[in-house]
mmCIF file of C-alpha atoms in Angstrom:
data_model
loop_
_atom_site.group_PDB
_atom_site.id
_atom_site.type_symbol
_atom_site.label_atom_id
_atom_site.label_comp_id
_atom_site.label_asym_id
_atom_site.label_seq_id
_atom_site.Cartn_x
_atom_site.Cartn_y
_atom_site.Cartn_z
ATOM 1 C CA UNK A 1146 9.593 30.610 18.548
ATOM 2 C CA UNK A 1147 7.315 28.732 16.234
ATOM 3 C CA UNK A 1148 4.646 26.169 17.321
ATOM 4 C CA UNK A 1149 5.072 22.892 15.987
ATOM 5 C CA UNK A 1150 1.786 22.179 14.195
ATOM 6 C CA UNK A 1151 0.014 19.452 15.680
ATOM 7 C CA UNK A 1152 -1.128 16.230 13.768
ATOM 8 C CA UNK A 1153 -4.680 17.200 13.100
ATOM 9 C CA UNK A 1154 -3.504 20.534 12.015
ATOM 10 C CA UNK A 1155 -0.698 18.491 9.525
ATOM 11 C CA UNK A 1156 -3.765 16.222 8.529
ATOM 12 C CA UNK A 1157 -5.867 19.288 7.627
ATOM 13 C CA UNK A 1158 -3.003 20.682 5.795
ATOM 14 C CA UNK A 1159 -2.564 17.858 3.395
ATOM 15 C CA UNK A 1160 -5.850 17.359 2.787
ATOM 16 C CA UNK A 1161 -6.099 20.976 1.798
ATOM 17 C CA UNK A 1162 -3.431 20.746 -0.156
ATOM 18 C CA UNK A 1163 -4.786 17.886 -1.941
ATOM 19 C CA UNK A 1164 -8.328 19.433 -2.286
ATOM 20 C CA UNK A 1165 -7.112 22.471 -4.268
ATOM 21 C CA UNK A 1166 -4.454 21.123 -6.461
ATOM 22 C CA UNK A 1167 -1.243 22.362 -5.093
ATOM 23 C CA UNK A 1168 -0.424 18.676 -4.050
ATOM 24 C CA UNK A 1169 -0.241 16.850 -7.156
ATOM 25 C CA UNK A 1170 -1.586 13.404 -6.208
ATOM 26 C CA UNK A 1171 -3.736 11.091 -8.942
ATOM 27 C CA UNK A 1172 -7.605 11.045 -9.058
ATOM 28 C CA UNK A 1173 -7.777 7.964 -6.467
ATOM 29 C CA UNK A 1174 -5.619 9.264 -3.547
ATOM 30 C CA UNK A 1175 -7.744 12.821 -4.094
ATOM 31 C CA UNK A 1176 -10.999 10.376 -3.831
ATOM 32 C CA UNK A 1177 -9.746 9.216 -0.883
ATOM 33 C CA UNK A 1178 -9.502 12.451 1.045
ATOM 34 C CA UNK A 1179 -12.668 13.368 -0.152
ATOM 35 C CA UNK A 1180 -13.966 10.641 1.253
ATOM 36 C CA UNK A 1181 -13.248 10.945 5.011
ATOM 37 C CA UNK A 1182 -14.341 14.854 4.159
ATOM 38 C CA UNK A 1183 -17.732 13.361 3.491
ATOM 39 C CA UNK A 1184 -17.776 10.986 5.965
ATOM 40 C CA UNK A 1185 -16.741 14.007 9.067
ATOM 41 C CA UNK A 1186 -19.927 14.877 8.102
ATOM 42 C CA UNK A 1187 -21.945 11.910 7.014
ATOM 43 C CA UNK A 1188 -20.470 9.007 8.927
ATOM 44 C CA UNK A 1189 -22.395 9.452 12.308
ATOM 45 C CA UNK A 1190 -25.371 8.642 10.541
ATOM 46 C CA UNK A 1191 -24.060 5.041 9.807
ATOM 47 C CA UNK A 1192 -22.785 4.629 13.209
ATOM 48 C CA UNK A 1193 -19.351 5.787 13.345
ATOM 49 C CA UNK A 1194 -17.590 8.926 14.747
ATOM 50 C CA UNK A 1195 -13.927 9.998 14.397
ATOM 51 C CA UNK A 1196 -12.070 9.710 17.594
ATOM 52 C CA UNK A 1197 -9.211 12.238 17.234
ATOM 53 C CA UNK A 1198 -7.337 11.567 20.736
ATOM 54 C CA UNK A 1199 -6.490 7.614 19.284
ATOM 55 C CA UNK A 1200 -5.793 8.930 16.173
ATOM 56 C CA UNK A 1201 -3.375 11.596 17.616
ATOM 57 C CA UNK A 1202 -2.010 8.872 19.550
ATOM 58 C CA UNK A 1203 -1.375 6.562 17.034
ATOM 59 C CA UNK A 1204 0.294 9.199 14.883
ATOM 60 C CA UNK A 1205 2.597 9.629 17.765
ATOM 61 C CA UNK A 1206 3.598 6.727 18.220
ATOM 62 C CA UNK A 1207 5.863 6.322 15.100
ATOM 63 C CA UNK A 1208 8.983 8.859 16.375
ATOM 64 C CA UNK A 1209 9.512 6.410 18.904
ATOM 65 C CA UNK A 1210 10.914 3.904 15.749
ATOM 66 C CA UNK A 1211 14.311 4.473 14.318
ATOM 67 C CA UNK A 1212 14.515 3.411 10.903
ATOM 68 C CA UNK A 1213 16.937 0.786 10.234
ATOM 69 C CA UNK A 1214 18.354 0.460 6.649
ATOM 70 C CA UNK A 1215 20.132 3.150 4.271
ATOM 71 C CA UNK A 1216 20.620 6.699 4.509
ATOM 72 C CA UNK A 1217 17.627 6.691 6.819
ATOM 73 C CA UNK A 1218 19.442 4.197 9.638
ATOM 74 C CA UNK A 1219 19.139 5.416 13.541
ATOM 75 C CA UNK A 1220 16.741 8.228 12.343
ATOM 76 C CA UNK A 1221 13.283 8.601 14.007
ATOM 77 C CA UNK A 1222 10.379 7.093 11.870
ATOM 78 C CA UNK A 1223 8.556 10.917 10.996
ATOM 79 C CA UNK A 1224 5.842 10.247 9.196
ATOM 80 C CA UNK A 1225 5.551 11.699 5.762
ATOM 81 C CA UNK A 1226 2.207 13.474 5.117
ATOM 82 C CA UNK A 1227 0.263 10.818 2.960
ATOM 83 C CA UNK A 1228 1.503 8.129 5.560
ATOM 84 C CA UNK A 1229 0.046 11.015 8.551
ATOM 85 C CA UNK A 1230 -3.170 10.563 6.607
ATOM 86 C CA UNK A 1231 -3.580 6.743 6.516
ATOM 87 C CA UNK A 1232 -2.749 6.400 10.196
ATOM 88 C CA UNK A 1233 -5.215 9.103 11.376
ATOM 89 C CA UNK A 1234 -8.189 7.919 9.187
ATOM 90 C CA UNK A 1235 -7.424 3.823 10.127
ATOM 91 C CA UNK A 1236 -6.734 4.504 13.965
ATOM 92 C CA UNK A 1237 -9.439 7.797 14.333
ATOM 93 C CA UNK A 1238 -12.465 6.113 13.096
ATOM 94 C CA UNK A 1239 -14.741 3.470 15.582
ATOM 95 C CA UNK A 1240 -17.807 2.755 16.177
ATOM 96 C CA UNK A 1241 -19.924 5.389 17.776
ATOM 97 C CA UNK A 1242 -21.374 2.423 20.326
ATOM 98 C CA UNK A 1243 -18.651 -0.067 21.526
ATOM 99 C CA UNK A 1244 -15.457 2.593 20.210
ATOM 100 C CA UNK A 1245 -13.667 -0.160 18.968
ATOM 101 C CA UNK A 1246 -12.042 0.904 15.470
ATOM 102 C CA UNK A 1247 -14.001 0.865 11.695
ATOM 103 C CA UNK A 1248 -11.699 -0.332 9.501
ATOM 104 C CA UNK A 1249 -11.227 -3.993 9.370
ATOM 105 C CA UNK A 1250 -8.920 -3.511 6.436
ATOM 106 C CA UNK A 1251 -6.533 -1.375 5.048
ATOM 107 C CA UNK A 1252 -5.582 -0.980 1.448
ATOM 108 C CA UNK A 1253 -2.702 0.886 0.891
ATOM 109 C CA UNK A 1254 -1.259 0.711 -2.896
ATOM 110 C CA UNK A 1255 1.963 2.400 -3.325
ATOM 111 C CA UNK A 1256 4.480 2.538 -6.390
ATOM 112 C CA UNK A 1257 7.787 0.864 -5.377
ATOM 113 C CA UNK A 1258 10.477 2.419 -3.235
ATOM 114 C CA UNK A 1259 7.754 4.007 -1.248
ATOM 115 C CA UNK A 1260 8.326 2.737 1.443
ATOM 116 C CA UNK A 1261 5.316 0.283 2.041
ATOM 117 C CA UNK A 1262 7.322 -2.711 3.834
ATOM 118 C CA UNK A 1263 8.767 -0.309 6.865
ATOM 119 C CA UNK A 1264 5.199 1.463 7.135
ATOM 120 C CA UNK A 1265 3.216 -1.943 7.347
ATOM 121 C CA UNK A 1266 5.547 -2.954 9.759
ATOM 122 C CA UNK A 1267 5.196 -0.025 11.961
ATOM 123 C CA UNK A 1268 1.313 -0.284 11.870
ATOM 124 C CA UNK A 1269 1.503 -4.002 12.656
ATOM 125 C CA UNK A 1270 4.172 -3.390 15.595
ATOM 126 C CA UNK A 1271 1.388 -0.632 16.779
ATOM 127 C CA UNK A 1272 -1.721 -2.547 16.934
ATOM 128 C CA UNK A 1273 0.602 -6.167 18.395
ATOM 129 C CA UNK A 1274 1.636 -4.677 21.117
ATOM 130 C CA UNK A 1275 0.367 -1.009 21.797
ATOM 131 C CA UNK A 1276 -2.896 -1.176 20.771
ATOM 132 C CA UNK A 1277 -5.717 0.777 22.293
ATOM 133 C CA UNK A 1278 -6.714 -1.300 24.079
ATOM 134 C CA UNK A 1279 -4.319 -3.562 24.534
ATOM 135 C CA UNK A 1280 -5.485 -6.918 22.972
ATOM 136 C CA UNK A 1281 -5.404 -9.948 25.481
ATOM 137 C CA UNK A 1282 -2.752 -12.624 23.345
ATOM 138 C CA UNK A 1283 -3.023 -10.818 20.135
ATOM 139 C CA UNK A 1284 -2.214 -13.380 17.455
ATOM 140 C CA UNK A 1285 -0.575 -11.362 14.791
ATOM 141 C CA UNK A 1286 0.812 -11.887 11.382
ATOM 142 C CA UNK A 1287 2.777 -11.114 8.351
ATOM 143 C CA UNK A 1288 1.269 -12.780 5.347
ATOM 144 C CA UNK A 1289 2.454 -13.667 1.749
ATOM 145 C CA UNK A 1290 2.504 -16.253 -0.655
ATOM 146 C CA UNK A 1291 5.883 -17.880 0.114
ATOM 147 C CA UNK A 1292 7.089 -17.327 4.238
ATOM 148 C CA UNK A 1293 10.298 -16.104 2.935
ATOM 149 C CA UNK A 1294 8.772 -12.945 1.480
ATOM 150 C CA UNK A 1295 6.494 -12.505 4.977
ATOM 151 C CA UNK A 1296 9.579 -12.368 6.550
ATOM 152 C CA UNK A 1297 10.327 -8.891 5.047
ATOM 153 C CA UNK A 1298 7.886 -7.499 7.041
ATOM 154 C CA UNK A 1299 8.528 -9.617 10.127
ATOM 155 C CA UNK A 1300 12.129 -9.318 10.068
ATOM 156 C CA UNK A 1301 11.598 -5.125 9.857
ATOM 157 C CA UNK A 1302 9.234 -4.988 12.904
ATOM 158 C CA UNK A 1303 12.031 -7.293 14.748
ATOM 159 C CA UNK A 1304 14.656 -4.617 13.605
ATOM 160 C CA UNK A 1305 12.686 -2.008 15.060
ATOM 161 C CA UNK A 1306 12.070 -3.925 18.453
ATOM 162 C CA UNK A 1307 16.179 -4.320 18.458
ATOM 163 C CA UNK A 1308 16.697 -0.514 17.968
ATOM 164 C CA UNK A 1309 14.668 0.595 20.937
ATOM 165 C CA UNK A 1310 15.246 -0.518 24.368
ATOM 166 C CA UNK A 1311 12.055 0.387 25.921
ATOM 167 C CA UNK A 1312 10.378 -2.190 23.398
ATOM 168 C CA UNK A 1313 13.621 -4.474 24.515
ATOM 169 C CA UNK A 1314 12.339 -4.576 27.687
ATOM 170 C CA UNK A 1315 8.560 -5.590 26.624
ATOM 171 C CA UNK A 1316 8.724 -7.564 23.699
ATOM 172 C CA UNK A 1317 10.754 -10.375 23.589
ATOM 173 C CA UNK A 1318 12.449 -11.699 19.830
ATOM 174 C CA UNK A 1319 13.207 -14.710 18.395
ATOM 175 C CA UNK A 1320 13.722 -16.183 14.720
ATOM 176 C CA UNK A 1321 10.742 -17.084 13.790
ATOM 177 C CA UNK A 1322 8.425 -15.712 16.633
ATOM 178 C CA UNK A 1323 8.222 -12.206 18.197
ATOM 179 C CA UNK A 1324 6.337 -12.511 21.507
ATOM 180 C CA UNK A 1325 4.825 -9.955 24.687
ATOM 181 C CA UNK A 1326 5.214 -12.232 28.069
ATOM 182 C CA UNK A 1327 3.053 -9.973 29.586
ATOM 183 C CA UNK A 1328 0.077 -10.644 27.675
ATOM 184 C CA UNK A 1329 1.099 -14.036 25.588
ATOM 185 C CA UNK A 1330 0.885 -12.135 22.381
ATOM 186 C CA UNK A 1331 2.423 -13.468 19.483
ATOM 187 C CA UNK A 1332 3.606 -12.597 16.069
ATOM 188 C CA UNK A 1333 4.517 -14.753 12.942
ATOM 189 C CA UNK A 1334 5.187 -15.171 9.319
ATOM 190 C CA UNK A 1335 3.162 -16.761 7.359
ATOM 191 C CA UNK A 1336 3.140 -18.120 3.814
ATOM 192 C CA UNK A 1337 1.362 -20.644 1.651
ATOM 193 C CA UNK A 1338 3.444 -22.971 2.150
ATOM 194 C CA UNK A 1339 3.613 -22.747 6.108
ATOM 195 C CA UNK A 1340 2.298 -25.782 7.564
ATOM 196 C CA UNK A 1341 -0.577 -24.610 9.801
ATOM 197 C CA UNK A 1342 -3.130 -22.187 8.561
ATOM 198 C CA UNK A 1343 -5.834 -23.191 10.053
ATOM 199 C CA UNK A 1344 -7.782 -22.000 13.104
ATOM 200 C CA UNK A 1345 -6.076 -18.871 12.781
ATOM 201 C CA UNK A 1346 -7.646 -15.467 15.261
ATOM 202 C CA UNK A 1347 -5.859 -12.492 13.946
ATOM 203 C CA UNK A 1348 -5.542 -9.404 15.780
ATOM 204 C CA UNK A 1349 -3.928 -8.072 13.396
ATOM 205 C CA UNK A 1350 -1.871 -9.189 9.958
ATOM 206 C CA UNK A 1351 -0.107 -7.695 6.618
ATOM 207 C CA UNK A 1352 -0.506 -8.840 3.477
ATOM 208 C CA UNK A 1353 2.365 -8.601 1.385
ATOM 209 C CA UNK A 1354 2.400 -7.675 -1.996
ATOM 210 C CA UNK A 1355 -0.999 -8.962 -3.170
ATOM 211 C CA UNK A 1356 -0.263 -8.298 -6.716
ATOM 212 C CA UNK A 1357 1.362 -11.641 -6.546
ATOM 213 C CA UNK A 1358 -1.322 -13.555 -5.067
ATOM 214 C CA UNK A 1359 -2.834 -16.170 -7.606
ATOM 215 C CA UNK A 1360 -5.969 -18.333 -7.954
ATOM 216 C CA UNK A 1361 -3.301 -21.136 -6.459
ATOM 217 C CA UNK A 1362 -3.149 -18.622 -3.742
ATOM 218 C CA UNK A 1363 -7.001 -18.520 -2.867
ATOM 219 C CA UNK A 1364 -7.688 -20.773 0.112
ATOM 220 C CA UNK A 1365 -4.951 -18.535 1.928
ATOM 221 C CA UNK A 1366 -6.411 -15.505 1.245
ATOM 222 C CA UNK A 1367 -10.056 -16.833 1.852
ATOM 223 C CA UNK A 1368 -8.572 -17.926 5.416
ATOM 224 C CA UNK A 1369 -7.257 -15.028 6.134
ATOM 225 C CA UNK A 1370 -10.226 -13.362 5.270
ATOM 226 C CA UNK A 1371 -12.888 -15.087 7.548
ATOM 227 C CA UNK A 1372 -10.227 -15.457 10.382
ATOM 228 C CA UNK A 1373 -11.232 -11.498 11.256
ATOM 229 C CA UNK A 1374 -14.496 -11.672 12.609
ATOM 230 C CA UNK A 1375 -13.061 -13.249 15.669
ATOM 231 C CA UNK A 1376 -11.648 -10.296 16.932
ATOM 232 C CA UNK A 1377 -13.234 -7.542 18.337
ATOM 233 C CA UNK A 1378 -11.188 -5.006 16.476
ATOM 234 C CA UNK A 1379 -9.459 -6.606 13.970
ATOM 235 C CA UNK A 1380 -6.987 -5.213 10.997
ATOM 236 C CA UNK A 1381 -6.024 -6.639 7.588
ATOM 237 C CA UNK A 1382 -2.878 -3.973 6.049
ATOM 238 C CA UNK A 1383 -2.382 -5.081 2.751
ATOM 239 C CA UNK A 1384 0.576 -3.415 0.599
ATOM 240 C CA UNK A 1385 1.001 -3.900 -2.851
ATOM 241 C CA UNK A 1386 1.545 -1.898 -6.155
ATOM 242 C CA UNK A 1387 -0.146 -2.752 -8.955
ATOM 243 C CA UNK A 1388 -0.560 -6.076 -10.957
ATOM 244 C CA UNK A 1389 -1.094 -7.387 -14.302
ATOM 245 C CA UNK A 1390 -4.184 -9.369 -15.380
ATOM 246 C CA UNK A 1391 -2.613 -12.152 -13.913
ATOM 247 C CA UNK A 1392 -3.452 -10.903 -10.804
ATOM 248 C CA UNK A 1393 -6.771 -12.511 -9.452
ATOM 249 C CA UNK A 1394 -6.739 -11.649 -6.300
ATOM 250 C CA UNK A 1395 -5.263 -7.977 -6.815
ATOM 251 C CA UNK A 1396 -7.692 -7.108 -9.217
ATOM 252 C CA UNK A 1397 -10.706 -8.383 -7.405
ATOM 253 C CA UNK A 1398 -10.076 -6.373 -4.444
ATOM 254 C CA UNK A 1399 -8.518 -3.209 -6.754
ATOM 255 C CA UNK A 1400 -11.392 -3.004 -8.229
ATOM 256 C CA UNK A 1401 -13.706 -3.280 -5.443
ATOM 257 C CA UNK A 1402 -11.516 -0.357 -4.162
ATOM 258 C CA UNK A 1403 -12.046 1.882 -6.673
ATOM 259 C CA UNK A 1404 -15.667 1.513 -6.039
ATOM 260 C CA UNK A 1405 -15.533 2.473 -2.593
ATOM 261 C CA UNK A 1406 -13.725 5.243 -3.405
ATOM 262 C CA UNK A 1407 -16.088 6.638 -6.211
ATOM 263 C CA UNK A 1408 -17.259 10.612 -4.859
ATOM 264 C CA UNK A 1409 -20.184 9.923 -7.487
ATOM 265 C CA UNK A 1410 -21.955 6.409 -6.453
ATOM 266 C CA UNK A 1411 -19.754 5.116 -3.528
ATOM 267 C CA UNK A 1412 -20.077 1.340 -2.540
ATOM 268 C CA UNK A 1413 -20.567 1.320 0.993
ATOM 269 C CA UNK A 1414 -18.096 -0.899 2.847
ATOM 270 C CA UNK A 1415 -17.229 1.206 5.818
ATOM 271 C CA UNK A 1416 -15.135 -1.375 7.272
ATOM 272 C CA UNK A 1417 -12.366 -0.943 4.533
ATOM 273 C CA UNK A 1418 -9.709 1.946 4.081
ATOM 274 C CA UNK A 1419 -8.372 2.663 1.165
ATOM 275 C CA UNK A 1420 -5.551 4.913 -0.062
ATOM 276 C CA UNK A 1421 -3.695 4.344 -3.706
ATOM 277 C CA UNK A 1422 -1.716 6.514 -5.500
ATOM 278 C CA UNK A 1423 -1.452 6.359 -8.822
ATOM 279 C CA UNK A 1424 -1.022 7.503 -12.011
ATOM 280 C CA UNK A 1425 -4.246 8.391 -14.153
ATOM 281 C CA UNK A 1426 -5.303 6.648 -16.844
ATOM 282 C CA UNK A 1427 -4.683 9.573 -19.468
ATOM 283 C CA UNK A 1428 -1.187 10.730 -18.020
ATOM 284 C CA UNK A 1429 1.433 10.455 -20.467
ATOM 285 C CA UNK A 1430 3.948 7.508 -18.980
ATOM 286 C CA UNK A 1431 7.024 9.697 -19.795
ATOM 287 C CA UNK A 1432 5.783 12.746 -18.292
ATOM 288 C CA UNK A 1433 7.796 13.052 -15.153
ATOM 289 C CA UNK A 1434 5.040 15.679 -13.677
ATOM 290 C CA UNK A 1435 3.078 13.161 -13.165
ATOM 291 C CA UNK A 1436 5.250 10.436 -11.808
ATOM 292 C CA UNK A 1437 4.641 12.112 -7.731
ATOM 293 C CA UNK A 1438 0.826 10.980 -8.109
ATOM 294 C CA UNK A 1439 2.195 7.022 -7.822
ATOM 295 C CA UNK A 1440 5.294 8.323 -5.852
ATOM 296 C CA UNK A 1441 4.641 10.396 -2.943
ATOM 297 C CA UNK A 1442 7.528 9.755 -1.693
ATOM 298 C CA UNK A 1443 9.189 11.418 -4.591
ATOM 299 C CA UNK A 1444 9.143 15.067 -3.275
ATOM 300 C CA UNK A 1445 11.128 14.256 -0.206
ATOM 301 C CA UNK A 1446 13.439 12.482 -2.165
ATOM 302 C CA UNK A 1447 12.921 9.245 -0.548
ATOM 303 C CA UNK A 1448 12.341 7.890 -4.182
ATOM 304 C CA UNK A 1449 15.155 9.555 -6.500
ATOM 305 C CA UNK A 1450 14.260 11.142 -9.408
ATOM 306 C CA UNK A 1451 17.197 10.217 -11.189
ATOM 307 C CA UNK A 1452 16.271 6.437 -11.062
ATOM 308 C CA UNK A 1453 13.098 6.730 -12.314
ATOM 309 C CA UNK A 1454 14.551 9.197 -15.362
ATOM 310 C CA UNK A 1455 17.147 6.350 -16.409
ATOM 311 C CA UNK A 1456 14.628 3.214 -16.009
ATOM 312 C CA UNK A 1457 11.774 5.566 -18.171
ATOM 313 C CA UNK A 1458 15.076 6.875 -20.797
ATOM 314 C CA UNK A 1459 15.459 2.614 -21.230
ATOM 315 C CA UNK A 1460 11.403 1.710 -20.908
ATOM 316 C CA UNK A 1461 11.389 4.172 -23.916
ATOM 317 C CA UNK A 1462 12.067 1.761 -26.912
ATOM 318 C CA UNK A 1463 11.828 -1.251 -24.814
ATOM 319 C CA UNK A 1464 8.417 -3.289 -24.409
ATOM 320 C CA UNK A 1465 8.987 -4.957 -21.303
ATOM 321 C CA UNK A 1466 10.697 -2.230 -19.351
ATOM 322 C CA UNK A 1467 7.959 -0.297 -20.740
ATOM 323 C CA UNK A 1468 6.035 -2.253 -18.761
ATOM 324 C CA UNK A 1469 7.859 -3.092 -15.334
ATOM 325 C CA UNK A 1470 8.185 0.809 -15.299
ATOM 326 C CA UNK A 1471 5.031 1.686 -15.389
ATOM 327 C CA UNK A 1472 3.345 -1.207 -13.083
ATOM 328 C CA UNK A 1473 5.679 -1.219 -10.319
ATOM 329 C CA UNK A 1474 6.435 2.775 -10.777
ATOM 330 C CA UNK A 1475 4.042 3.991 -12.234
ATOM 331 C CA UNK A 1476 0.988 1.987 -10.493
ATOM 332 C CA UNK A 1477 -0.564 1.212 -14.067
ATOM 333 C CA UNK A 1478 -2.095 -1.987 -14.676
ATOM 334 C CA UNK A 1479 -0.582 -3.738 -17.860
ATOM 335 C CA UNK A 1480 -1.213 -7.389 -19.460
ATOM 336 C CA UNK A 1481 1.147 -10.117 -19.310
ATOM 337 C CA UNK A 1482 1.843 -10.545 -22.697
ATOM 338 C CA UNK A 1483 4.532 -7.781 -23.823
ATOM 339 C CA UNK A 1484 4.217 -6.693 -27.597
ATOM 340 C CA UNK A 1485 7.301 -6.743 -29.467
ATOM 341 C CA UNK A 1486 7.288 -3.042 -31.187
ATOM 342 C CA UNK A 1487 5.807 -0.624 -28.769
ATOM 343 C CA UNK A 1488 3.304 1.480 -30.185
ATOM 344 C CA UNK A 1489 5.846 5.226 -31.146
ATOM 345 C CA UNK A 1490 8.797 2.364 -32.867
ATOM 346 C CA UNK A 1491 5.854 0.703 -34.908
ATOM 347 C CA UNK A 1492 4.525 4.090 -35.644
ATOM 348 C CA UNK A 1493 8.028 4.919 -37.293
ATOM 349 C CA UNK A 1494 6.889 2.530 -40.435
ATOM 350 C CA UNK A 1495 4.388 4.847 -41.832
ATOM 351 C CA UNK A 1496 6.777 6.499 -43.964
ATOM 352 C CA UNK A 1497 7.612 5.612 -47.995
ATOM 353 C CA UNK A 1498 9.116 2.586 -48.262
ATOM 354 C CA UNK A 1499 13.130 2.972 -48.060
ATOM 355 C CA UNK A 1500 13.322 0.380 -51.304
ATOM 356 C CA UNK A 1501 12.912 0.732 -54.635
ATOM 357 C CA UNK A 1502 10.990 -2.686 -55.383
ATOM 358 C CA UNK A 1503 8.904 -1.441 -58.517
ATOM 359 C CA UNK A 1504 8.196 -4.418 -61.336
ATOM 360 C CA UNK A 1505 10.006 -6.941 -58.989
ATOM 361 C CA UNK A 1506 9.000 -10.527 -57.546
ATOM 362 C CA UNK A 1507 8.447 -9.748 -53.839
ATOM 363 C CA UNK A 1508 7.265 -11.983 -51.014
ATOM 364 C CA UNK A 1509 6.047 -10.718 -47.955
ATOM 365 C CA UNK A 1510 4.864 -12.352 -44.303
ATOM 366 C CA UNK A 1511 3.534 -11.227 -41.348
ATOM 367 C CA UNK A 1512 2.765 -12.979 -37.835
ATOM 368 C CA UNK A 1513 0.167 -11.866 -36.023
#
């Protein structure tokens, strides 16, 4: 009979996987794993230590879901190994003196399909009502710029309350509330254009899709924000892919991302996690090798391969599926202004001209 491997030993295979190339992942989700690498051995002299008993507990508790939409409905939630990663590094690492958790915030950029809504909803779910420890009326939230799309999230962790009955007989759902008697916790959507954002204590919260978030969007975001330091442990998901420079908000925090995750001169912000897969900058869009780095879920054919052939066979000769492809599956930043002839059609005019227009009156324009 063959052990099943345990999560640590699952954790240590990924990462080794990622560390020698035979996981194809993009330069930033490789940066990532070599970051808690460094920090196992580094991080203790900053004042944190990896716990791996809450982290193997956290990782446990996702079997006890059942998945709820699709092909997928009634199955247990088994976490895939990039998804293994993020909860063992976010739940594993606290502070070596009070052992409350590191990470006050948790960037996770996937391409689309991935799975990000059912995954931030499971991690919210976790720390709202079996947190370690429990959190005395943990106010928690899902957060976006309009309450309708927060209620993607909300409405999935309320799904996954209905499907179990030992959570049935804890945590208590309504339409717009999900609540734990026992403890007065509560959970909410919430949007820009909610009524109330103020004097707001987060336990914990998502943040939907912060590609979307504009500068009309800041005072939310800035609330959010300085909410979390009243909280002893608190936790900020946010789940996004990629924006366009239209994307203030995204971009600020993308970039300070990147940063943190830089092997060569890190920024130090050891209270954020970060984990992105994407595409590098010099992969070739059309290159479906490297379409897993944005896509993890692509090998376990979560994300079909056949989709993402037929929307790249149309992005092709198309500017603006060009684009859509490659930001929301691809994870490639692109501006908001589409050019008319991508650059292989425009290419196609360096030829001889097809006319004979020797000793003729021509007139020519062009619009820049």
């Amino acid at each position: 009979m063959i052990r099943a491997l345990t999560n640590a030993e699952l954790v240590a295979q990924y990462m080794e996987e990622v560390l020698s190339g035979e996981r194809v992942v993009g330069k930033l989700e490789l940066h990532a794993v070599m970051r808690h690498q460094r920090d196992l051995k580094e991080a203790h002299n900053r004042g944190f230590i990896f716990n791996p008993e809450l982290a193997d507990r956290a990782c446990n508790f996702f079997p006890n879901i059942m998945h709820t939409t699709g092909e997928y409905h009634g199955k247990p939630f088994y976490l895939e190994p990039f998804q293994r990663f993020i909860v063992w590094c976010v739940f594993g690492w606290v502070h070596a003196k009070t052992g409350y958790r590191r990470f006050s915030h948790a960037m996770i950029e996937l391409a689309r399909g991935n799975g990000k809504s059912p995954f931030a909803a499971a991690l919210l779910l976790l720390c709202f009502a079996y947190d370690c420890p429990i959190e005395a009326r943990a106010e928690c939230y899902t957060a976006a710029t309009k309450k309708k799309q927060a209620r993607i999230v909300f409405d999935e962790v309320k799904r996954f309350v209905q499907a179990n009955k030992h959570m049935q007989t804890r945590i208590r759902t309504m339409s717009a509330k999900v609540v734990v008697p026992s403890n007065d916790s509560t959970l909410e959507p919430l949007g820009q254009d909610s009524q109330n954002t103020d004097g707001l204590i987060p336990h914990c919260l998502t943040v939907d899709e912060l590609h979307a978030w504009q500068e009309r969007h800041r005072d939310l975001w800035d609330k959010l924000e300085t909410a979390l330091g009243k909280r002893t442990q608190p936790l900020m998901v946010i789940i996004t892919t990629y924006g366009d420079d239209e994307s203030e908000i995204w971009e600020e925090q993308h970039e300070l991302c990147v940063s943190i995750l830089d092997p060569h001169n890190p920024m130090n912000l050891d209270d954020w996690f970060v984990f992105i897969a994407a595409i590098d900058e010099e992969d070739d869009t059309f290159d479906e090798s490297c379409w897993g780095k944005a896509n993890p879920l692509l090998a376990s054919g979560v994300v079909k391969i056949n989709h993402l052939r037929s929307m790249a066979k149309a992005a092709k000769y198309e500017p603006l599926r060009r684009a859509r492809f490659e930001r929301y599956h691809l994870n490639r930043k692109t501006t908001s202004a589409v050019k008319l002839f991508p650059a292989e059609l425009w290419a196609n005019g360096n030829g001889p001209f097809p006319l004979d227009l020797d000793g003729r009156t021509c007139h020519g324009g062009f619009d820049w």
